[in-house]
mmCIF file of C-alpha atoms and ligand atoms in Angstrom:
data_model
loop_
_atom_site.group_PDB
_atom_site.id
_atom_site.type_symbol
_atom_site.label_atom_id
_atom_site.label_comp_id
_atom_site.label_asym_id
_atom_site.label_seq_id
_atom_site.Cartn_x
_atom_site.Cartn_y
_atom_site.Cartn_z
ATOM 1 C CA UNK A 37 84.654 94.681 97.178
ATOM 2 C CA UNK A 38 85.623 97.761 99.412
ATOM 3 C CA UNK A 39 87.751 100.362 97.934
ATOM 4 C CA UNK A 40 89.187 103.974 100.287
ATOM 5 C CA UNK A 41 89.996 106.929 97.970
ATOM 6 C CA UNK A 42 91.768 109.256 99.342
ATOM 7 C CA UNK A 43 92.431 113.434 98.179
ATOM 8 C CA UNK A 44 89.147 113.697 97.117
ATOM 9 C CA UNK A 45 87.982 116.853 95.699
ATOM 10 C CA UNK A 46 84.180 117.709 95.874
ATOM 11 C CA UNK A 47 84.216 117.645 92.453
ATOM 12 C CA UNK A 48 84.843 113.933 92.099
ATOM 13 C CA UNK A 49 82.262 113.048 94.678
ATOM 14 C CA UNK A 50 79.932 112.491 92.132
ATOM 15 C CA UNK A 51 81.447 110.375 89.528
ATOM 16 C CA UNK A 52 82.402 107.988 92.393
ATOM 17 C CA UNK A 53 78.966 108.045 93.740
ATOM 18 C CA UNK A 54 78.200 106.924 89.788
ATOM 19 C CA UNK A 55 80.880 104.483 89.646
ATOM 20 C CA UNK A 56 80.750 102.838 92.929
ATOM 21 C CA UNK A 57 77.207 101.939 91.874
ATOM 22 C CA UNK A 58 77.630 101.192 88.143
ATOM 23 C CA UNK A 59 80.799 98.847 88.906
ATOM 24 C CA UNK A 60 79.121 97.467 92.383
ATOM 25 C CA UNK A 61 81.853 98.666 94.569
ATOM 26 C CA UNK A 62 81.310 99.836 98.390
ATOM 27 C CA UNK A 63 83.843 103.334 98.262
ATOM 28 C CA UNK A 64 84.559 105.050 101.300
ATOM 29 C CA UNK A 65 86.043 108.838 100.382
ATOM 30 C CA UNK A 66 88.032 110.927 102.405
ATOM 31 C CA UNK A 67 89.902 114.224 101.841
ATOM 32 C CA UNK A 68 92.848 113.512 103.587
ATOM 33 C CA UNK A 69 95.877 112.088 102.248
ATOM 34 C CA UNK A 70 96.870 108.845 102.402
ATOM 35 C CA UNK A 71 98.690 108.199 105.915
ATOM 36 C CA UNK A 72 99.969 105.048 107.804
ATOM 37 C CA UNK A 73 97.681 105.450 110.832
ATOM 38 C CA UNK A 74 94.833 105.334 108.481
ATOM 39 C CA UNK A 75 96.070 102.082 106.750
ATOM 40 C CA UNK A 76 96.447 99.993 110.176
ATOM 41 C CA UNK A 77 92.462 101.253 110.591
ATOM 42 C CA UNK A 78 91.690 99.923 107.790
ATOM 43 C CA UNK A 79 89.625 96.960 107.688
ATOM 44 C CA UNK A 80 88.329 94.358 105.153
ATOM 45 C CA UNK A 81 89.688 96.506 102.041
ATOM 46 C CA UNK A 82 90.939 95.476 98.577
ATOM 47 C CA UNK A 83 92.628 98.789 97.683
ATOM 48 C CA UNK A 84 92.914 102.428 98.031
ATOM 49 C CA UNK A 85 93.012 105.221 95.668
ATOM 50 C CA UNK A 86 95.099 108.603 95.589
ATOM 51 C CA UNK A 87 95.393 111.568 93.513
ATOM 52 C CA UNK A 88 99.184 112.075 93.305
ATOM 53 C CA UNK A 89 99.815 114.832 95.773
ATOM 54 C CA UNK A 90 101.394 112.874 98.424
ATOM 55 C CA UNK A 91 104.647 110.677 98.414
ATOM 56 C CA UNK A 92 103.359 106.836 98.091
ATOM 57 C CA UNK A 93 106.656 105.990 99.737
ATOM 58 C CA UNK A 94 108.128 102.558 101.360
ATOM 59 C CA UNK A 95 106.237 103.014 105.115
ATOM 60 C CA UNK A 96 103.207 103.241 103.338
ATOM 61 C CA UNK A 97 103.539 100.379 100.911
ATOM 62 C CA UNK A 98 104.370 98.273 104.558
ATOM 63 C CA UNK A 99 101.315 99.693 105.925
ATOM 64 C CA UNK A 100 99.236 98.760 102.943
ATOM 65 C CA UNK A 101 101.013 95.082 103.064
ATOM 66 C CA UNK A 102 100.461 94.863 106.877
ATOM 67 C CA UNK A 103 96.587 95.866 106.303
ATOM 68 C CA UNK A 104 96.689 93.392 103.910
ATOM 69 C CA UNK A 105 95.997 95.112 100.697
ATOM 70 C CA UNK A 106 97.660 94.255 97.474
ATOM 71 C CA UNK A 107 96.905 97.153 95.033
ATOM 72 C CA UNK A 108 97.143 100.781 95.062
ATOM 73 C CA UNK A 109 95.534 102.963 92.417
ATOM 74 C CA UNK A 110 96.177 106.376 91.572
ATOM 75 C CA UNK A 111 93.751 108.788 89.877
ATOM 76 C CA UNK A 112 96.323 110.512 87.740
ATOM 77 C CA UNK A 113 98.523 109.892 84.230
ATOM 78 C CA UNK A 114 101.661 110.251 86.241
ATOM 79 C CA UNK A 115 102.921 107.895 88.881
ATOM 80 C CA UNK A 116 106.613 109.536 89.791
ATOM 81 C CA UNK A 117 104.901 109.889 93.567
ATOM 82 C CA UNK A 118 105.028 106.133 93.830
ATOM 83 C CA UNK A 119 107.458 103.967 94.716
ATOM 84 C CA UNK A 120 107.648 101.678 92.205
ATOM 85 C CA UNK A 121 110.556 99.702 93.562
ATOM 86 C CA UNK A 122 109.473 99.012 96.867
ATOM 87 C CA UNK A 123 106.254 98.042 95.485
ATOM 88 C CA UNK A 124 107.405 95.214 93.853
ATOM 89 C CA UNK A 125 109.567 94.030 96.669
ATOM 90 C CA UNK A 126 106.079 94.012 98.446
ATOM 91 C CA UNK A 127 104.411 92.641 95.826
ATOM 92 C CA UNK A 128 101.758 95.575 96.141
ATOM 93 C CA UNK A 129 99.933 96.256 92.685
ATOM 94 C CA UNK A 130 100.033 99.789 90.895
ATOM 95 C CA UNK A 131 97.549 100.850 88.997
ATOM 96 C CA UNK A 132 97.185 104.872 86.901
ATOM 97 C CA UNK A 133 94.920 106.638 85.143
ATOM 98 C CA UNK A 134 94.885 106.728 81.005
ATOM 99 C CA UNK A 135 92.309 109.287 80.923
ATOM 100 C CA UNK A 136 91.883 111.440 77.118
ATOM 101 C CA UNK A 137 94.999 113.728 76.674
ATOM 102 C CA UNK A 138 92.964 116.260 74.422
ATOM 103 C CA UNK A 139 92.696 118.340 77.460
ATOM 104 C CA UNK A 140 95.879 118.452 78.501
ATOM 105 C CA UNK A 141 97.025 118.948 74.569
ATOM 106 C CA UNK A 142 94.284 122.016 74.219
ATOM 107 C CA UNK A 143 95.603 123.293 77.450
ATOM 108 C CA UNK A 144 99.049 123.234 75.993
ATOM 109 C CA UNK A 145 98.506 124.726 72.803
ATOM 110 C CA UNK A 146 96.501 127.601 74.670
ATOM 111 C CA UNK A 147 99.751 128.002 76.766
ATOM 112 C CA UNK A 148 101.889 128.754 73.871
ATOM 113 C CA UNK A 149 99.154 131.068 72.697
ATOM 114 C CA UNK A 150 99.419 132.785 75.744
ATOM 115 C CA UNK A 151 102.894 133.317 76.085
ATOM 116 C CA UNK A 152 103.202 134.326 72.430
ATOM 117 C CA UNK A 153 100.833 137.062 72.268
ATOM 118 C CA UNK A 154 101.672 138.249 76.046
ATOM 119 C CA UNK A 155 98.490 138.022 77.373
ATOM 120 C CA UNK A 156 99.371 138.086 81.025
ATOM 121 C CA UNK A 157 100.706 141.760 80.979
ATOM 122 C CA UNK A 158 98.089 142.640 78.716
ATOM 123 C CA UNK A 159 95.751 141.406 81.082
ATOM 124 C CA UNK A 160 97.819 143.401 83.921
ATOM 125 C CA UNK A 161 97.239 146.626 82.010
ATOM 126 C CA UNK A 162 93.339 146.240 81.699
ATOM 127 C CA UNK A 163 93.410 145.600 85.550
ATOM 128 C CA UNK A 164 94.583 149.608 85.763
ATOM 129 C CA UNK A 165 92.292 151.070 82.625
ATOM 130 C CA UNK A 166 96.055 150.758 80.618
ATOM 131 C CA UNK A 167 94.798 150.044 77.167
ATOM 132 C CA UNK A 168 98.120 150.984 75.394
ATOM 133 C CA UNK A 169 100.039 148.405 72.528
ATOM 134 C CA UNK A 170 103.841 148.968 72.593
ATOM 135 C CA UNK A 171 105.420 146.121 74.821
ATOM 136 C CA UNK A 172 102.971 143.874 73.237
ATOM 137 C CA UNK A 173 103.802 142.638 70.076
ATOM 138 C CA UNK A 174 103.150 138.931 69.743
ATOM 139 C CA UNK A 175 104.298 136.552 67.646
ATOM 140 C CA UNK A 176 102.447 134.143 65.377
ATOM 141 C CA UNK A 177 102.346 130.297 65.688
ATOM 142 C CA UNK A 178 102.076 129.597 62.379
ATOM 143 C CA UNK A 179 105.512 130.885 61.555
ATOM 144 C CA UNK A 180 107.183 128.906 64.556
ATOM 145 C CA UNK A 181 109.103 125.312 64.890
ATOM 146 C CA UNK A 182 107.679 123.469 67.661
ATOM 147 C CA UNK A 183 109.593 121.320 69.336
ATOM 148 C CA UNK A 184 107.418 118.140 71.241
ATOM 149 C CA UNK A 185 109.409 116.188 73.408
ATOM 150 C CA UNK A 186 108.151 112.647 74.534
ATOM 151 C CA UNK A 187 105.260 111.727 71.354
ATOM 152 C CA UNK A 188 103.200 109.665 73.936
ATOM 153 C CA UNK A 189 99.486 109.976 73.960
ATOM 154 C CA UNK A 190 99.572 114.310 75.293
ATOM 155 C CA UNK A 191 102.468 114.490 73.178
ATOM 156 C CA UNK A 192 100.727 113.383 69.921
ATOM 157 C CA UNK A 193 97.435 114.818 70.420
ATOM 158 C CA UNK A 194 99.457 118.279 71.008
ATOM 159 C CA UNK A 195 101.027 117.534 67.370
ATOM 160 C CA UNK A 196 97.770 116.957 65.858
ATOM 161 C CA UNK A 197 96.356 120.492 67.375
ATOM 162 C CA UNK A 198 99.220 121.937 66.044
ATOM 163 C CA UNK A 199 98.564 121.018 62.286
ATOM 164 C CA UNK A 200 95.829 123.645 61.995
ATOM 165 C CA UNK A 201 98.093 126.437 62.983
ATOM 166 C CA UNK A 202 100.649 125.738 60.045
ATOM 167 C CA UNK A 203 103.687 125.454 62.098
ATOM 168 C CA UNK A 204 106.610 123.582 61.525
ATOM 169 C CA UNK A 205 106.557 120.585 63.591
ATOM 170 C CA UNK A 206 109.274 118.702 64.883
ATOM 171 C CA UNK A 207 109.423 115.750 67.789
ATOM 172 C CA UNK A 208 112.022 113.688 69.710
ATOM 173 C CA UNK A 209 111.507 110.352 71.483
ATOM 174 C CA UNK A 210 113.624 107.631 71.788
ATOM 175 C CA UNK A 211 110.598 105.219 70.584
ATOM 176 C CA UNK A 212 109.287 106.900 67.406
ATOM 177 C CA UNK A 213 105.324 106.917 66.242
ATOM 178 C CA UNK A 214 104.942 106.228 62.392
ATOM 179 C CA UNK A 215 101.482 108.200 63.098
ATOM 180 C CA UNK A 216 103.503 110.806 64.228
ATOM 181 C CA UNK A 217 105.671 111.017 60.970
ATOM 182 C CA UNK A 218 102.844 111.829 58.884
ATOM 183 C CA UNK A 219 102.319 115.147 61.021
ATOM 184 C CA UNK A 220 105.977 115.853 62.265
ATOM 185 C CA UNK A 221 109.769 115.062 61.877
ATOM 186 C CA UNK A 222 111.609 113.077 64.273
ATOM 187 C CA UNK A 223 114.858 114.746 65.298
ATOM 188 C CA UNK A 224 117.570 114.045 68.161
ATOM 189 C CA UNK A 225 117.429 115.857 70.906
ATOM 190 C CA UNK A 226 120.261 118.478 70.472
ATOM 191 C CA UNK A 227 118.813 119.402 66.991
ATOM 192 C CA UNK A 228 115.277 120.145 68.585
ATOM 193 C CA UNK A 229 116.450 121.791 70.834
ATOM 194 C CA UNK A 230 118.734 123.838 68.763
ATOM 195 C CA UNK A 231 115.829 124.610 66.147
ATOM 196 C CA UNK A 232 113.002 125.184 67.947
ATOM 197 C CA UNK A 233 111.286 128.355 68.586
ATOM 198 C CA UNK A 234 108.906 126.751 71.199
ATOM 199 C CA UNK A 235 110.094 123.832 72.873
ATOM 200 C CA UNK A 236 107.164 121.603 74.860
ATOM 201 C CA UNK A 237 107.432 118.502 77.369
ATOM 202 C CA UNK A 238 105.475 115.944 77.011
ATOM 203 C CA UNK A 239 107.708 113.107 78.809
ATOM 204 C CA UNK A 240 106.396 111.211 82.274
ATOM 205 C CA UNK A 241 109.114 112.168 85.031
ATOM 206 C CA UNK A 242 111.878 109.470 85.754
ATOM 207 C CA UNK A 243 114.985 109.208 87.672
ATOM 208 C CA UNK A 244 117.129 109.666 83.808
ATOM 209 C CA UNK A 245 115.251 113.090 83.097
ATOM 210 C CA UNK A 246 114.692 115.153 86.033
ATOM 211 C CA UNK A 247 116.041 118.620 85.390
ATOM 212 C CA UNK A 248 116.928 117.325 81.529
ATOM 213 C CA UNK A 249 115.987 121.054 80.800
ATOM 214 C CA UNK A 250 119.151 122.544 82.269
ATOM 215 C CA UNK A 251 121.755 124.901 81.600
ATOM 216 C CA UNK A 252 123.361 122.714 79.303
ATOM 217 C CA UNK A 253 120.318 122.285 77.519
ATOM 218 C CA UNK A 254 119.104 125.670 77.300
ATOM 219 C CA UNK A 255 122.332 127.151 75.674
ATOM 220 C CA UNK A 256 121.321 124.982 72.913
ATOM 221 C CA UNK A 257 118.507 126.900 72.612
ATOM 222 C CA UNK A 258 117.727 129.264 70.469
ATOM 223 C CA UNK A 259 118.179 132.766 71.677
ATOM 224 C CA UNK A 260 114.218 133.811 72.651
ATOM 225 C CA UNK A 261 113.202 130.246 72.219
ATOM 226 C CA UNK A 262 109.529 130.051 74.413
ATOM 227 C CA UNK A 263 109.577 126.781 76.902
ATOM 228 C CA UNK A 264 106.752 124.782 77.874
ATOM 229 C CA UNK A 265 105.318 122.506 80.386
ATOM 230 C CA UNK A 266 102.882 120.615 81.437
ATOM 231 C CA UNK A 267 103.940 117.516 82.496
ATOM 232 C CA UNK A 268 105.948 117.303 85.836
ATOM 233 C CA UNK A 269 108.065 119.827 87.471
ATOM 234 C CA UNK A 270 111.149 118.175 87.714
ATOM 235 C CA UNK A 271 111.972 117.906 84.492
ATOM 236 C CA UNK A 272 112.891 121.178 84.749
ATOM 237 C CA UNK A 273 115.823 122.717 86.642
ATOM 238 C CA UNK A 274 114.507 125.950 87.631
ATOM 239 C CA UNK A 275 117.531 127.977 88.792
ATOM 240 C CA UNK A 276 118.652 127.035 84.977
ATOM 241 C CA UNK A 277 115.597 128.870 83.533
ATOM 242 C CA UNK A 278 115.482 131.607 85.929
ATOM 243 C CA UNK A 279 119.131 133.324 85.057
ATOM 244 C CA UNK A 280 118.121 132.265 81.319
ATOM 245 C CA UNK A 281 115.203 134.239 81.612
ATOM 246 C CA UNK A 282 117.168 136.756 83.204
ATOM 247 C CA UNK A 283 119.687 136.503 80.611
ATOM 248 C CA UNK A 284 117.003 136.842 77.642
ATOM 249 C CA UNK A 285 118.500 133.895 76.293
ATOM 250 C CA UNK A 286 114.925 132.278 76.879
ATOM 251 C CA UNK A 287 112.329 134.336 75.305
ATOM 252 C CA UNK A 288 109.697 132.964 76.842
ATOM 253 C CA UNK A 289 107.973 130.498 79.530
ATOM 254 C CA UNK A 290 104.366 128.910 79.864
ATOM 255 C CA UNK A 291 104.538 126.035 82.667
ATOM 256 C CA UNK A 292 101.241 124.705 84.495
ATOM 257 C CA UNK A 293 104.063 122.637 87.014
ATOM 258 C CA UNK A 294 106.749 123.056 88.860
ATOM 259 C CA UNK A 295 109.539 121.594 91.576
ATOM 260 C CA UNK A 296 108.082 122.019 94.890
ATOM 261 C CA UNK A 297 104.682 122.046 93.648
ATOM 262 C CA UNK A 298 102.904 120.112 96.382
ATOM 263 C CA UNK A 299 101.382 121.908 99.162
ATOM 264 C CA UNK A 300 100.810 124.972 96.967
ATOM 265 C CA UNK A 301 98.953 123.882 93.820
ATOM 266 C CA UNK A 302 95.589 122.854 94.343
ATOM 267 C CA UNK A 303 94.990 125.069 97.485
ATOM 268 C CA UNK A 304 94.473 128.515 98.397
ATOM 269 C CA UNK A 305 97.150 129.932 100.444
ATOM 270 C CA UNK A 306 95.712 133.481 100.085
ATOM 271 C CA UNK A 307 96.633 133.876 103.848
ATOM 272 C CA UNK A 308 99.512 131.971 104.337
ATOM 273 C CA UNK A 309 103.349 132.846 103.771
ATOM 274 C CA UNK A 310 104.181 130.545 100.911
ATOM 275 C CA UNK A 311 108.037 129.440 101.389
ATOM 276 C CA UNK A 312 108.904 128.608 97.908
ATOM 277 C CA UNK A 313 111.208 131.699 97.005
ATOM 278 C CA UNK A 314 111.947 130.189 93.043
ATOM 279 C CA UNK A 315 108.305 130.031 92.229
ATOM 280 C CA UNK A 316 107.763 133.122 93.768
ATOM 281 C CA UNK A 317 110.547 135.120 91.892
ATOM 282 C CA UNK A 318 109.739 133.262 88.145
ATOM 283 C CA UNK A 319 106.071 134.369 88.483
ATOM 284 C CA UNK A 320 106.922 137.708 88.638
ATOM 285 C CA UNK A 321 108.062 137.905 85.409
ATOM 286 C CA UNK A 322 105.853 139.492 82.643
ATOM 287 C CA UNK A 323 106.702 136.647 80.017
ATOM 288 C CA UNK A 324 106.544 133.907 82.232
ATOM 289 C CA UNK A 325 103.419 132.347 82.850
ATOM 290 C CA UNK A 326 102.620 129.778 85.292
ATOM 291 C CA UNK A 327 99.419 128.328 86.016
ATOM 292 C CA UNK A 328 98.272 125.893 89.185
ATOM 293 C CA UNK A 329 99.022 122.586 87.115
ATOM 294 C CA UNK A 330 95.599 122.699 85.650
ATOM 295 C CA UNK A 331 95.856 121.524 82.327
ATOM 296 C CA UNK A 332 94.560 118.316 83.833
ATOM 297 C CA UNK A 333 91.183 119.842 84.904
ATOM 298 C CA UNK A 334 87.938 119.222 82.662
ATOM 299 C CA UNK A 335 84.940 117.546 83.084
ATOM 300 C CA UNK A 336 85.959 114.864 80.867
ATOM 301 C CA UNK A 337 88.979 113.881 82.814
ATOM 302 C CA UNK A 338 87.985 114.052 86.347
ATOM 303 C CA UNK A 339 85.045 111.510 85.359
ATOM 304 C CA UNK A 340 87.404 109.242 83.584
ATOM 305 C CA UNK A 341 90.101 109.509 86.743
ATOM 306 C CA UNK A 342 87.622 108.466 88.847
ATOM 307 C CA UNK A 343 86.271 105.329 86.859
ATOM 308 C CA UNK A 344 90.087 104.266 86.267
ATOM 309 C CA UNK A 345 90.602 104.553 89.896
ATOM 310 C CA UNK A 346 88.357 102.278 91.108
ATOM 311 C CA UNK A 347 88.088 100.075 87.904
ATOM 312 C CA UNK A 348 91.383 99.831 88.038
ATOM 313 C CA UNK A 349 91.297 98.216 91.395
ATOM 314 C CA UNK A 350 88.135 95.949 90.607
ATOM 315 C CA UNK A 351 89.504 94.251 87.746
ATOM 316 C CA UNK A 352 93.065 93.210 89.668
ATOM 317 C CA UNK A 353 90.861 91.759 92.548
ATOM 318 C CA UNK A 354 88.108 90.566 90.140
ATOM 319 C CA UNK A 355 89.930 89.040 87.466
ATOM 320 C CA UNK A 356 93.809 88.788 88.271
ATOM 321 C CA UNK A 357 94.823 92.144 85.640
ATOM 322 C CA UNK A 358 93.939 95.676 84.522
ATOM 323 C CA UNK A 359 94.986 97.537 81.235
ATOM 324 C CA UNK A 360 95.577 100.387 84.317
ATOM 325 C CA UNK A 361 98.359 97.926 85.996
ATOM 326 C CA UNK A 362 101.442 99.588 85.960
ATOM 327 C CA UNK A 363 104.112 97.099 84.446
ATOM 328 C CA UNK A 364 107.033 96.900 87.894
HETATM 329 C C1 LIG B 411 98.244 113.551 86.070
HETATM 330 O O1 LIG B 411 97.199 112.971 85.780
HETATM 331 O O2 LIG B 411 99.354 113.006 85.938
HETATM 332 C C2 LIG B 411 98.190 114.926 86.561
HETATM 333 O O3 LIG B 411 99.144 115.634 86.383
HETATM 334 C C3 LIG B 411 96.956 115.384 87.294
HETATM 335 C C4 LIG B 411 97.135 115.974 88.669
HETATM 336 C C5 LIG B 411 95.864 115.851 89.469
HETATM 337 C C6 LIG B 411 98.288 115.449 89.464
#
């Protein structure tokens, strides 16, 4: 059983070290991304694993057929980065990651936190010895409606962070959770968003909700409402929440992704002249926060995205499925 991961970070290298040997799997790492030369090199593999920075599009699912290998696992919770469709045409197997959302749903709550009590240009101030209050005034969580979007695993474990804080919780999702209704109240969409004082995504990216926060959405909103993500990008259009933010009409913004991401996050382009103008002018505002789509990043989570990665692809080959299989 041979399995190539690709992206790896040196921080993985060890849990795949472990889990090659505790699952008897012969893992070849690389840190390059996944590439169609590469594939036709390939020889004698079952599967290959990525981390969701590249496109998994079409060419490569050919090359993967061509090389003859029938499943593809990636190391993440999202899979928007595959193509799904062509995938099945090929008949090429998709597996993802279900690694524990508690530190996604900590990083969350810590991003509202954030935002609220306008930590970043508090933090600017103590940078130049400017210890002074006024500007700063935060607000308390307690006394806020949160909005969750999408009650899935991230979404629910946010929920059940939030109980401690006394807030008024409130969720929409087309398939409800009767766990959830013992912590929050389902609404529709429109009246979350219209009641919310923090509004937070917790939905996978599709082709129905990219840019579903937009500027039909946000006048909804409540004026000063505070928006969160930490999901995909995508799902927000940000020209919409720039000349909101501009406009005041959105009070607020914590986001650890966004459109155009790849290429910037999870690299340092200290040197380099970054060509993503949107980023570039949100970021700059002092209630805005953005962070280098992180909330991913513990300990716990990079071991688990490594054992689903190449579990993933030992149980299709070994025994036909995977609870990791991706339903096409
Ligand atoms: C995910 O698991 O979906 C993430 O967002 C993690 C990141 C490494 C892409």
């Amino acid at each position: 059983m041979k399995i190539k991961l690709y992206d790896v970070r040196k921080d993985e290298m060890a849990a795949i070290d472990a889990y090659s040997k505790q699952l008897g799997v012969e893992t070849e790492i690389t840190q390059d991304e996944l590439c169609a030369d590469d594939i036709r090199k390939l020889d004698g593999y079952d599967g290959v694993s990525v981390l969701g920075h590249k496109k998994v599009d079409r060419e490569l699912l050919e090359a993967l057929k061509e090389a003859g290998i029938g499943c593809i696992s990636t190391r993440t919770v999202g899979f928007n980065h595959i193509d799904l469709n062509s995938a099945k045409e090929l008949g090429i197997r998709v597996c993802n990651a279900n690694y524990p959302p508690n530190g996604v749903a900590e990083f969350t709550v810590m991003l509202m936190l954030i935002a609220l009590r306008k930590y970043k240009p508090a933090m600017w101030r103590q940078g130049v010895n400017d210890y002074s209050l006024p500007g700063l005034q935060g607000k308390e969580l307690g006394k806020c409606t949160v909005g969750i979007i999408g009650t899935g695993r991230i979404g629910q474990a946010v929920l059940k962070n939030l109980t401690g804080f006394g807030c008024k919780l409130i969720a929409y999702d087309p398939y409800p959770q009767d766990s959830v209704r013992e912590i929050a109240e389902y609404v529709d969409l429109d009246t979350l968003l219209k009641t919310s004082d923090i509004i937070s995504l917790h939905v996978p990216l599709t082709e129905d909700n990219r840019y579903m926060i937009n500027a039909e959405n946000i006048a909804k909103m409540k004026k000063g409402v505070m928006i969160v993500n930490a999901s995909r990008g995508e799902l927000v259009d940000i020209d919409a929440l720039t000349e909101a933010v501009e406009s005041e009409h959105v009070g607020s913004v914590a986001m650890d992704v966004i459109e155009d991401e790849v290429g910037i996050y999870h690299q340092s382009r200290i040197n380099d002249i970054i060509k993503n103008r949107k980023m570039a002018y949100l970021r700059q505002f002092p209630n805005v926060v953005l962070t280098q789509h992180m909330a991913f990043y513990t300990d716990v989570n990079v071991d688990s995205m490594v054992e689903c990665g190449i579990k993933a692809i030992k149980e299709i080959v070994e025994t036909g499925s995977s609870v990791h299989e991706i339903k096409l």
